PDB file of C-alpha atoms in Angstrom:
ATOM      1  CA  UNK A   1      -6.617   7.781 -38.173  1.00 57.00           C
ATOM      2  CA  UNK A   2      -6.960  11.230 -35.744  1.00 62.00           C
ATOM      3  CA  UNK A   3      -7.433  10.324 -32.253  1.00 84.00           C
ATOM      4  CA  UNK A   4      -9.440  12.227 -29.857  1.00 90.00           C
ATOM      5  CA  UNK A   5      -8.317  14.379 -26.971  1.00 92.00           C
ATOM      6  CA  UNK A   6     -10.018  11.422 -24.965  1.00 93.00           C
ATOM      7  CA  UNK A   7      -8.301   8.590 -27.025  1.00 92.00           C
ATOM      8  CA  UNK A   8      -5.027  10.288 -26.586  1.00 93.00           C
ATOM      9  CA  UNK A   9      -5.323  10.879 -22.652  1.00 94.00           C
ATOM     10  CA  UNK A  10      -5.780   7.427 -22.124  1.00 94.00           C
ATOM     11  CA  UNK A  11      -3.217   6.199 -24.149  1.00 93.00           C
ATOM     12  CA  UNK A  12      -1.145   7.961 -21.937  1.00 95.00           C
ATOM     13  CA  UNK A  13      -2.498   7.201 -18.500  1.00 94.00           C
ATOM     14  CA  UNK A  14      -2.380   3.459 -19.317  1.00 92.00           C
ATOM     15  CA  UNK A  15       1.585   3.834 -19.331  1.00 92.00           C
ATOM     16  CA  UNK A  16       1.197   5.100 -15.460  1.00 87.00           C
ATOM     17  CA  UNK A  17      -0.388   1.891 -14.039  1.00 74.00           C
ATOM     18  CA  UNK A  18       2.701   0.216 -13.332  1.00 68.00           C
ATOM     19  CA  UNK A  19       4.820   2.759 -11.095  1.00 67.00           C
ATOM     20  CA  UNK A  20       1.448   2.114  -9.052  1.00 68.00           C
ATOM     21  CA  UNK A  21       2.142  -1.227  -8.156  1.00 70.00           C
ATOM     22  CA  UNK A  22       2.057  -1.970  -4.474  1.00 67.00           C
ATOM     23  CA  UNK A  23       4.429  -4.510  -4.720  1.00 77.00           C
ATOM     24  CA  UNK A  24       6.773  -2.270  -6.849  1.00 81.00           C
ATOM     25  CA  UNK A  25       7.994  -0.434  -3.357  1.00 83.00           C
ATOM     26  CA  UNK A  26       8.551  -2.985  -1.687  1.00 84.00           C
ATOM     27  CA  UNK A  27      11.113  -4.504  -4.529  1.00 89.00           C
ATOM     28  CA  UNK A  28      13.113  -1.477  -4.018  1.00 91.00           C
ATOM     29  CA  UNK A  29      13.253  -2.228  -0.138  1.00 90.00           C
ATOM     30  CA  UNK A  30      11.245   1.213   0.414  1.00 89.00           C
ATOM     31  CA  UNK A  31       9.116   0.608   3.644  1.00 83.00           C
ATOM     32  CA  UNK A  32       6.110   2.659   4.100  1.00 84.00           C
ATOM     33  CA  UNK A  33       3.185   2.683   6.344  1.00 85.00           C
ATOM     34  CA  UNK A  34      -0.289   2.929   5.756  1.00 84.00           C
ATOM     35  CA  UNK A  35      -0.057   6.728   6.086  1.00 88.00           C
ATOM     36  CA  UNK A  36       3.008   7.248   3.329  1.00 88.00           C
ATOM     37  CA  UNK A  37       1.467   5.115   1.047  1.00 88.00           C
ATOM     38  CA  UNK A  38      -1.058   7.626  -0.245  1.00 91.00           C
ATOM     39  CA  UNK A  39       1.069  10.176   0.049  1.00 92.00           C
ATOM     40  CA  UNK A  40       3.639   7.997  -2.452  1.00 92.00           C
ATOM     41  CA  UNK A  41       1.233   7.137  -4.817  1.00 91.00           C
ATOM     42  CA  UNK A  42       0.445  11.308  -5.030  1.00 93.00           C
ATOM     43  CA  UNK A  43       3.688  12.086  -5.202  1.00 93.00           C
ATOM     44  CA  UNK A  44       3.784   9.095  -7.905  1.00 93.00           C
ATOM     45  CA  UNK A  45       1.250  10.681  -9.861  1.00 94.00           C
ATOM     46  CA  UNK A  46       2.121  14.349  -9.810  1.00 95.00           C
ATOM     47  CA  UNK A  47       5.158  12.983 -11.449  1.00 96.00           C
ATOM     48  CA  UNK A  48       3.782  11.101 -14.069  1.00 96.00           C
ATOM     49  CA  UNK A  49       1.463  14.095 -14.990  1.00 97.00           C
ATOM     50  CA  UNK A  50       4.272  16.459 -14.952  1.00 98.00           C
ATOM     51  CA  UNK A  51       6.377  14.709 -17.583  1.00 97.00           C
ATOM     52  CA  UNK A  52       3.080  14.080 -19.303  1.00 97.00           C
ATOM     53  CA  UNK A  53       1.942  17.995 -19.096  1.00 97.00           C
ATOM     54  CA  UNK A  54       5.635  18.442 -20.209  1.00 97.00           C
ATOM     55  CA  UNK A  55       5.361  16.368 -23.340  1.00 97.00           C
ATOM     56  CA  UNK A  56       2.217  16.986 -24.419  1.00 96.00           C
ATOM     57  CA  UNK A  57       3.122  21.400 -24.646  1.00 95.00           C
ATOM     58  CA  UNK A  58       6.133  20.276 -26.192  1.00 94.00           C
ATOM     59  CA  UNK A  59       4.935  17.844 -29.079  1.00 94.00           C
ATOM     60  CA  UNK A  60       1.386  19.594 -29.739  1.00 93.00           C
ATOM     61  CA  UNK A  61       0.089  22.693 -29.394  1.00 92.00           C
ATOM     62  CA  UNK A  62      -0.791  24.571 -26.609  1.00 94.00           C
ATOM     63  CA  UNK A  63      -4.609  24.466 -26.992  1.00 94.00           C
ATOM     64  CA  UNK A  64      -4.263  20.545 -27.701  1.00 94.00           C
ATOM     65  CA  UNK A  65      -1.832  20.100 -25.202  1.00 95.00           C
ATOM     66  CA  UNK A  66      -4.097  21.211 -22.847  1.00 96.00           C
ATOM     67  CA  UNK A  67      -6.942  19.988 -24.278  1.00 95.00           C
ATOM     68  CA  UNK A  68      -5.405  16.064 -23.711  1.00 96.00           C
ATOM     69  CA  UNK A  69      -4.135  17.313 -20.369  1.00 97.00           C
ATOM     70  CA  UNK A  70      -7.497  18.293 -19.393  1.00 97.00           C
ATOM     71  CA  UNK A  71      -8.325  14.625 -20.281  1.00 96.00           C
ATOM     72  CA  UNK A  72      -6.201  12.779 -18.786  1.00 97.00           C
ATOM     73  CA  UNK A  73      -6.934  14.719 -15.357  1.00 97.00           C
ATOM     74  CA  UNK A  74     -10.757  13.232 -15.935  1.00 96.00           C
ATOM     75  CA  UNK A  75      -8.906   9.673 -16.278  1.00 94.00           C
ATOM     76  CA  UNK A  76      -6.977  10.676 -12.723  1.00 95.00           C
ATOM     77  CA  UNK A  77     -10.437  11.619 -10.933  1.00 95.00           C
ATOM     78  CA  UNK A  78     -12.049   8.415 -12.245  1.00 94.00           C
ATOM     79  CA  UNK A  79      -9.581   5.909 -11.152  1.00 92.00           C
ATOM     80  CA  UNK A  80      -8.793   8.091  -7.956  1.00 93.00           C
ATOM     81  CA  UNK A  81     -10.380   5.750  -5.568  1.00 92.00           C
ATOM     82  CA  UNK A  82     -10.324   2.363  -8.095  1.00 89.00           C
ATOM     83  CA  UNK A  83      -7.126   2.166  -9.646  1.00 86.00           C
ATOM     84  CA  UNK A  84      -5.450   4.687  -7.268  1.00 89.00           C
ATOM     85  CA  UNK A  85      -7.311   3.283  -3.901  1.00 88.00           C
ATOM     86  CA  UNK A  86      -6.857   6.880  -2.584  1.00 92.00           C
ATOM     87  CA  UNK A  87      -9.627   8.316   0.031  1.00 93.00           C
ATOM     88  CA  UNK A  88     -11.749  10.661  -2.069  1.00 94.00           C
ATOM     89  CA  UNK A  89     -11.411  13.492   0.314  1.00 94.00           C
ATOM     90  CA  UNK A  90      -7.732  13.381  -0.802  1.00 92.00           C
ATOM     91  CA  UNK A  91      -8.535  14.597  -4.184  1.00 94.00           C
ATOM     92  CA  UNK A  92      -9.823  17.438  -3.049  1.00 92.00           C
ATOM     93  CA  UNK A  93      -6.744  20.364  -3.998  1.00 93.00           C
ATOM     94  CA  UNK A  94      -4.857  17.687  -5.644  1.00 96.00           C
ATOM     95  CA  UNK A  95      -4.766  19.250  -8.961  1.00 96.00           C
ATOM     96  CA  UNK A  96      -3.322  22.438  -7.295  1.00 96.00           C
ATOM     97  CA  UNK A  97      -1.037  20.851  -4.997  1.00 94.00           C
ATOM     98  CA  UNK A  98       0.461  18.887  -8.540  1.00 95.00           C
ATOM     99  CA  UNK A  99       0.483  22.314 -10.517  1.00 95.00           C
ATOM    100  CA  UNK A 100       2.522  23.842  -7.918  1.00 95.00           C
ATOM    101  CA  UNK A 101       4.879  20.612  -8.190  1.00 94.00           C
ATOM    102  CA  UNK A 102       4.551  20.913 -11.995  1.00 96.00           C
ATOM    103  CA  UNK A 103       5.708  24.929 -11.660  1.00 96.00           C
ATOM    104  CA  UNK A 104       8.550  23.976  -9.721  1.00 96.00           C
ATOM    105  CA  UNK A 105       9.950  20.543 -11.453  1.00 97.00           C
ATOM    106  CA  UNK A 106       9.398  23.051 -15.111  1.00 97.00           C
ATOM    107  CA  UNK A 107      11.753  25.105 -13.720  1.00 97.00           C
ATOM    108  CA  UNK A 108      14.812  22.249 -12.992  1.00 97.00           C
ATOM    109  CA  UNK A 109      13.989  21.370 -16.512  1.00 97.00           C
ATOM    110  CA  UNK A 110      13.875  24.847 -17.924  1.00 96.00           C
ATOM    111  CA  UNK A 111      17.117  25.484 -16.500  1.00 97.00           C
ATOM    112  CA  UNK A 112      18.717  22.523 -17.774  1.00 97.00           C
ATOM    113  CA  UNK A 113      17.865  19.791 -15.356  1.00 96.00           C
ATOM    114  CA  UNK A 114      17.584  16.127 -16.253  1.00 96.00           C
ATOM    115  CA  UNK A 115      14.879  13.778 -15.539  1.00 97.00           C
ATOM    116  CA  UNK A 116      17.130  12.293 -12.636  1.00 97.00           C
ATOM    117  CA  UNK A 117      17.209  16.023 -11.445  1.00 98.00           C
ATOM    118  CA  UNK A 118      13.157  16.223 -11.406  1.00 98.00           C
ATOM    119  CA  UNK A 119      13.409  12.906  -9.610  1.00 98.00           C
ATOM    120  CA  UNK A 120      16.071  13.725  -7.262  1.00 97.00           C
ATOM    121  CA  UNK A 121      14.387  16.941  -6.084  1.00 97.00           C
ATOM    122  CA  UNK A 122      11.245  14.703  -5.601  1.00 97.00           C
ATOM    123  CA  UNK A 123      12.613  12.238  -3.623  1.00 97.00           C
ATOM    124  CA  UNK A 124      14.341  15.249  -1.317  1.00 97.00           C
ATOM    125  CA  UNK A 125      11.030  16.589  -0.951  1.00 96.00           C
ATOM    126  CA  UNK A 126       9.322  13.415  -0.160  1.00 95.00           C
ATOM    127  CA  UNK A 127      11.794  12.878   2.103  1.00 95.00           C
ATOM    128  CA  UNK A 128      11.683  16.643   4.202  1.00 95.00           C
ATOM    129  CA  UNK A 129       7.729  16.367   3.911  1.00 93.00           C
ATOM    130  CA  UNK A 130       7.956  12.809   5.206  1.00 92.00           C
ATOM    131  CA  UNK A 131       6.519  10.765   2.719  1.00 92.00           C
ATOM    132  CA  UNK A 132       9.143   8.448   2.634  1.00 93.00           C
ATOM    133  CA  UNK A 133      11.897   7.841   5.050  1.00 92.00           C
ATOM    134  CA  UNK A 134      15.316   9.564   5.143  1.00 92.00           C
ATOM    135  CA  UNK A 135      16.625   5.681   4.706  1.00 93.00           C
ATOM    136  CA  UNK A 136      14.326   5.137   1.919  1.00 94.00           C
ATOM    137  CA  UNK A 137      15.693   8.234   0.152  1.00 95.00           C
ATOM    138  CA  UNK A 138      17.860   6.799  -2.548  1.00 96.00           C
ATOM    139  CA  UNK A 139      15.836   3.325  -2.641  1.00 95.00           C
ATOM    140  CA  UNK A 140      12.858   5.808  -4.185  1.00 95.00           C
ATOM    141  CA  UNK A 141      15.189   7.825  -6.273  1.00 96.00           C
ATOM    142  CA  UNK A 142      16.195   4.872  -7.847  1.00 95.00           C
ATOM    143  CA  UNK A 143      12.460   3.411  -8.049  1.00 94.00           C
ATOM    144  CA  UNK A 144      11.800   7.100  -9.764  1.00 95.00           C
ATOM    145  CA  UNK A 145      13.973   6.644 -12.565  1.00 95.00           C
ATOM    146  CA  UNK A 146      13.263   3.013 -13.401  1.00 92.00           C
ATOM    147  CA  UNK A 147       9.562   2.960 -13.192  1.00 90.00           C
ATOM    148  CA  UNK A 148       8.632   6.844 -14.319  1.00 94.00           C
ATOM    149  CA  UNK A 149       8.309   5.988 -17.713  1.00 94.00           C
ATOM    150  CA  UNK A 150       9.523   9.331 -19.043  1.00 96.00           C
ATOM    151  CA  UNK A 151      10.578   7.843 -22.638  1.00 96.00           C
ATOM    152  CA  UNK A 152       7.517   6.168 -22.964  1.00 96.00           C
ATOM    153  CA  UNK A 153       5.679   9.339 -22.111  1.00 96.00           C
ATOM    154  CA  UNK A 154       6.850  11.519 -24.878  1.00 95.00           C
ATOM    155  CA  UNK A 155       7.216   8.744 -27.245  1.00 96.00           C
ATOM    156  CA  UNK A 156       3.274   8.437 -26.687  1.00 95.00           C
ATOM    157  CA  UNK A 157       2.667  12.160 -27.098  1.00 95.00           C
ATOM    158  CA  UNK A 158       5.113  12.006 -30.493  1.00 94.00           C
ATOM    159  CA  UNK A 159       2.719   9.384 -32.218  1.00 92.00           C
ATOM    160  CA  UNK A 160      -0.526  11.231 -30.976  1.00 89.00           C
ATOM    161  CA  UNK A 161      -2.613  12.281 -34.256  1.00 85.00           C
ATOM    162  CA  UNK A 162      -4.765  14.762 -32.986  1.00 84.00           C
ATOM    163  CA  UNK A 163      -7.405  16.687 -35.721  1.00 74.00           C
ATOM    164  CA  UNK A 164      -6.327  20.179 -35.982  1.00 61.00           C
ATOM    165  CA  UNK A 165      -9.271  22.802 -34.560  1.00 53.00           C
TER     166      UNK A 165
END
């Protein structure tokens, strides 16, 4: 049965939930203050919407890619302070700060990059922006790759049925 562009968003955004696990961080021994933790939970999220954005242009179209996109940004700003429990003056040039971060983690792939090269350049810049600390570096590399759930992702966008417009 088709799904909508709504139906299909959210099957998507309920795969993020888990990498937002508080207690997640800490099982990888990465220590972060009140301050980081926002800041880990956007950098969290502008990953999971960048492999998301990437699937969904790959698998469909790029009117329905967009159209789910566009979506599951609406399922973002809804659980922004809820699910997310981030400060909604935060959200406030999110969605450009992430397509930036989108532009630039495109390009690893476009050139050949692996998901553990998206991930790797993530962690670097959470690291230089000080998100995280240096020590914490490859403790959130390694939380990147287990609990990004890449596979999942475009497995999800593969079984969408979207009606054709």
């Amino acid at each position: 049965m088709p799904q909508t562009a709504q139906q299909a968003a959210e099957s998507v955004f309920t795969l993020f939930s888990p990498t937002f696990s508080p207690t997640a961080l800490e099982e990888y021994g990465v220590e972060a203050t009140a301050d980081q933790r926002p800041l880990i939970t956007r950098e969290i999220l502008s990953l999971n919407l960048f492999w998301a954005h990437h699937a969904l242009l790959n698998v469909l179209s790029k009117v329905e890619g967009e159209r789910v996109f566009d979506e599951l940004c609406r399922y973002v700003r809804a659980a922004w302070e809820t699910m997310l429990g981030l400060e909604p003056s935060a959200l406030a040039g999110y969605f450009e700060e992430a397509a930036a971060r989108r532009s630039l983690y495109d390009q690893i792939v476009q050139e050949g990059g692996s998901p553990i090269a998206v991930f790797t350049e993530a962690a670097a810049m959470a690291e230089s922006d000080g998100t995280i600390q240096s020590d914490d570096r490859q403790k959130f590399l390694a939380f990147l790759i287990d609990l990004i759930p890449v596979e999942a992702i475009g497995e999800t966008v593969e079984g969408l049925d979207l009606p054709h417009k």
